[in-house]
Amino acid sequence: MIASGALYFSATGDFAGRELYRLTDLGSFAAPLGPAIPGATLEMSPPRIGQPVTTTVRELPPGDVGFLAMSFPLPAPVVWHSQPGFAVWIDPASLNVLATLSAASPAFTTTIPNDVGLVGLDMHFQVAHSPTGAAPIATSSALAVRIGD
């Protein structure tokens, strides 16, 4: 259970029986998913509640239109309207589009709400892009992200 920015859990052992544990630093991170692919790369500062976070896509091809998407994590990439060789780490069932990006406007900044219920939340982020804005799409590298406090 997460409450007041801490993770509470119980464990049972032979020596002390059942005990309650509290983990106060759940940490935040933005780590690459899967192998690196040539092309657009996605970068994000580690997200923390109540703080601004910037997401930047590098090497987006000139003329391409892309959208920054997030979803709940997938255990493995899926093939979903993508060009051959591109991995999609975004779950179509929980997809949320956050911003439209281009080579001329490659960054998106937002503030994570100051809600302790978000601490420890895991998400995937990725940019899908194409010259026409239609399928089949190319994808950027993807990020596994955990919100911290």
Short mmCIF file of C-alpha atoms in Angstrom, two decimals:
data_model
loop_
_atom_site.label_atom_id
_atom_site.label_comp_id
_atom_site.label_asym_id
_atom_site.label_seq_id
_atom_site.Cartn_x
_atom_site.Cartn_y
_atom_site.Cartn_z
CA MET A 1 0.00 0.00 0.00
CA ILE A 2 1.26 3.51 -0.79
CA ALA A 3 0.31 6.22 1.69
CA SER A 4 1.87 9.63 2.40
CA GLY A 5 4.59 8.99 -0.16
CA ALA A 6 5.75 5.73 1.45
CA LEU A 7 5.30 2.09 0.52
CA TYR A 8 4.01 -0.11 3.34
CA PHE A 9 4.17 -3.90 3.18
CA SER A 10 4.31 -6.86 5.52
CA ALA A 11 6.55 -9.89 5.47
CA THR A 12 6.63 -13.05 7.51
CA GLY A 13 9.80 -14.74 8.68
CA ASP A 14 10.79 -17.57 11.02
CA PHE A 15 12.61 -15.32 13.49
CA ALA A 16 10.18 -12.47 14.18
CA GLY A 17 6.95 -13.66 12.59
CA ARG A 18 4.95 -11.10 10.68
CA GLU A 19 6.34 -7.55 10.56
CA LEU A 20 5.33 -4.26 8.92
CA TYR A 21 7.92 -2.50 6.75
CA ARG A 22 7.97 1.08 5.44
CA LEU A 23 9.98 2.13 2.36
CA THR A 24 10.10 5.93 2.15
CA ASP A 25 12.14 6.51 -1.01
CA LEU A 26 10.44 4.86 -3.96
CA GLY A 27 12.71 6.80 -6.29
CA SER A 28 11.98 8.11 -9.72
CA PHE A 29 13.59 7.21 -13.00
CA ALA A 30 13.29 7.39 -16.77
CA ALA A 31 15.16 4.42 -18.26
CA PRO A 32 15.42 3.25 -21.90
CA LEU A 33 13.42 0.20 -22.93
CA GLY A 34 14.74 -2.45 -25.27
CA PRO A 35 17.73 -2.22 -27.59
CA ALA A 36 18.72 1.10 -29.11
CA ILE A 37 17.43 1.64 -32.64
CA PRO A 38 18.68 4.16 -35.15
CA GLY A 39 16.53 7.25 -35.43
CA ALA A 40 14.59 9.34 -32.95
CA THR A 41 15.49 9.01 -29.27
CA LEU A 42 13.38 10.03 -26.30
CA GLU A 43 14.79 11.64 -23.15
CA MET A 44 13.05 12.66 -19.92
CA SER A 45 14.13 14.09 -16.61
CA PRO A 46 13.16 11.85 -13.66
CA PRO A 47 9.57 12.78 -12.75
CA ARG A 48 8.71 13.82 -9.18
CA ILE A 49 5.34 14.90 -7.82
CA GLY A 50 4.84 18.67 -7.77
CA GLN A 51 7.84 19.24 -10.08
CA PRO A 52 8.14 20.11 -13.77
CA VAL A 53 9.32 17.36 -16.10
CA THR A 54 10.63 17.85 -19.63
CA THR A 55 10.44 15.24 -22.36
CA THR A 56 12.57 15.77 -25.47
CA VAL A 57 12.73 13.81 -28.71
CA ARG A 58 16.10 13.97 -30.50
CA GLU A 59 16.75 13.29 -34.19
CA LEU A 60 13.13 13.38 -35.28
CA PRO A 61 13.32 13.43 -39.09
CA PRO A 62 12.60 16.85 -40.64
CA GLY A 63 9.03 17.02 -41.89
CA ASP A 64 7.80 14.20 -39.65
CA VAL A 65 4.89 14.80 -37.30
CA GLY A 66 4.94 12.84 -34.07
CA PHE A 67 2.89 12.44 -30.95
CA LEU A 68 4.17 11.79 -27.45
CA ALA A 69 2.19 8.93 -25.93
CA MET A 70 2.12 7.29 -22.53
CA SER A 71 0.46 4.13 -21.29
CA PHE A 72 0.58 1.58 -18.54
CA PRO A 73 3.61 -0.72 -18.97
CA LEU A 74 3.72 -3.64 -21.38
CA PRO A 75 5.85 -6.71 -20.59
CA ALA A 76 7.15 -6.79 -24.19
CA PRO A 77 6.81 -4.65 -27.33
CA VAL A 78 3.86 -5.14 -29.67
CA VAL A 79 3.41 -4.80 -33.42
CA TRP A 80 0.78 -2.14 -33.87
CA HIS A 81 0.65 -0.13 -37.12
CA SER A 82 4.44 0.21 -37.07
CA GLN A 83 7.04 0.01 -39.79
CA PRO A 84 9.18 -3.15 -39.84
CA GLY A 85 12.00 -3.05 -37.28
CA PHE A 86 10.30 -0.57 -34.93
CA ALA A 87 9.15 -1.66 -31.48
CA VAL A 88 5.96 -0.26 -29.95
CA TRP A 89 6.08 -0.17 -26.13
CA ILE A 90 2.78 1.70 -25.75
CA ASP A 91 -0.30 -0.31 -24.76
CA PRO A 92 -3.09 0.56 -27.23
CA ALA A 93 -5.70 -0.15 -24.53
CA SER A 94 -4.34 2.53 -22.16
CA LEU A 95 -2.82 4.96 -24.68
CA ASN A 96 -2.87 8.67 -23.82
CA VAL A 97 -1.55 11.30 -26.23
CA LEU A 98 0.25 14.08 -24.34
CA ALA A 99 1.61 16.34 -27.08
CA THR A 100 2.33 16.74 -30.78
CA LEU A 101 6.03 17.11 -31.57
CA SER A 102 8.13 18.02 -34.62
CA ALA A 103 11.80 18.64 -35.39
CA ALA A 104 11.08 22.36 -34.96
CA SER A 105 9.33 21.82 -31.59
CA PRO A 106 10.90 18.71 -30.03
CA ALA A 107 10.21 19.26 -26.30
CA PHE A 108 7.20 19.05 -23.99
CA THR A 109 7.20 20.30 -20.39
CA THR A 110 4.48 19.70 -17.82
CA THR A 111 4.21 19.61 -14.04
CA ILE A 112 3.43 16.34 -12.29
CA PRO A 113 0.47 16.91 -9.94
CA ASN A 114 1.41 17.12 -6.27
CA ASP A 115 -0.50 13.94 -5.41
CA VAL A 116 1.24 11.30 -3.25
CA GLY A 117 -1.02 8.69 -4.84
CA LEU A 118 1.10 9.01 -8.00
CA VAL A 119 4.34 8.05 -6.21
CA GLY A 120 5.58 4.70 -7.49
CA LEU A 121 3.38 4.78 -10.62
CA ASP A 122 5.08 3.06 -13.56
CA MET A 123 4.40 4.20 -17.15
CA HIS A 124 5.85 3.82 -20.65
CA PHE A 125 6.50 6.82 -22.91
CA GLN A 126 7.25 6.81 -26.64
CA VAL A 127 6.94 9.03 -29.71
CA ALA A 128 5.24 7.68 -32.83
CA HIS A 129 5.99 9.63 -36.01
CA SER A 130 5.62 9.61 -39.79
CA PRO A 131 5.95 12.11 -42.64
CA THR A 132 2.20 12.05 -43.23
CA GLY A 133 0.99 11.51 -39.65
CA ALA A 134 -0.61 8.21 -40.74
CA ALA A 135 0.23 4.50 -40.44
CA PRO A 136 2.58 2.78 -40.77
CA ILE A 137 4.47 4.69 -38.11
CA ALA A 138 8.06 4.81 -37.01
CA THR A 139 8.76 5.00 -33.28
CA SER A 140 11.34 6.66 -31.09
CA SER A 141 13.19 4.82 -28.38
CA ALA A 142 10.86 4.17 -25.44
CA LEU A 143 11.21 4.97 -21.75
CA ALA A 144 10.11 3.12 -18.65
CA VAL A 145 9.25 5.81 -16.11
CA ARG A 146 8.50 5.74 -12.38
CA ILE A 147 7.13 8.81 -10.61
CA GLY A 148 8.92 9.65 -7.36
CA ASP A 149 8.38 12.02 -4.48
#
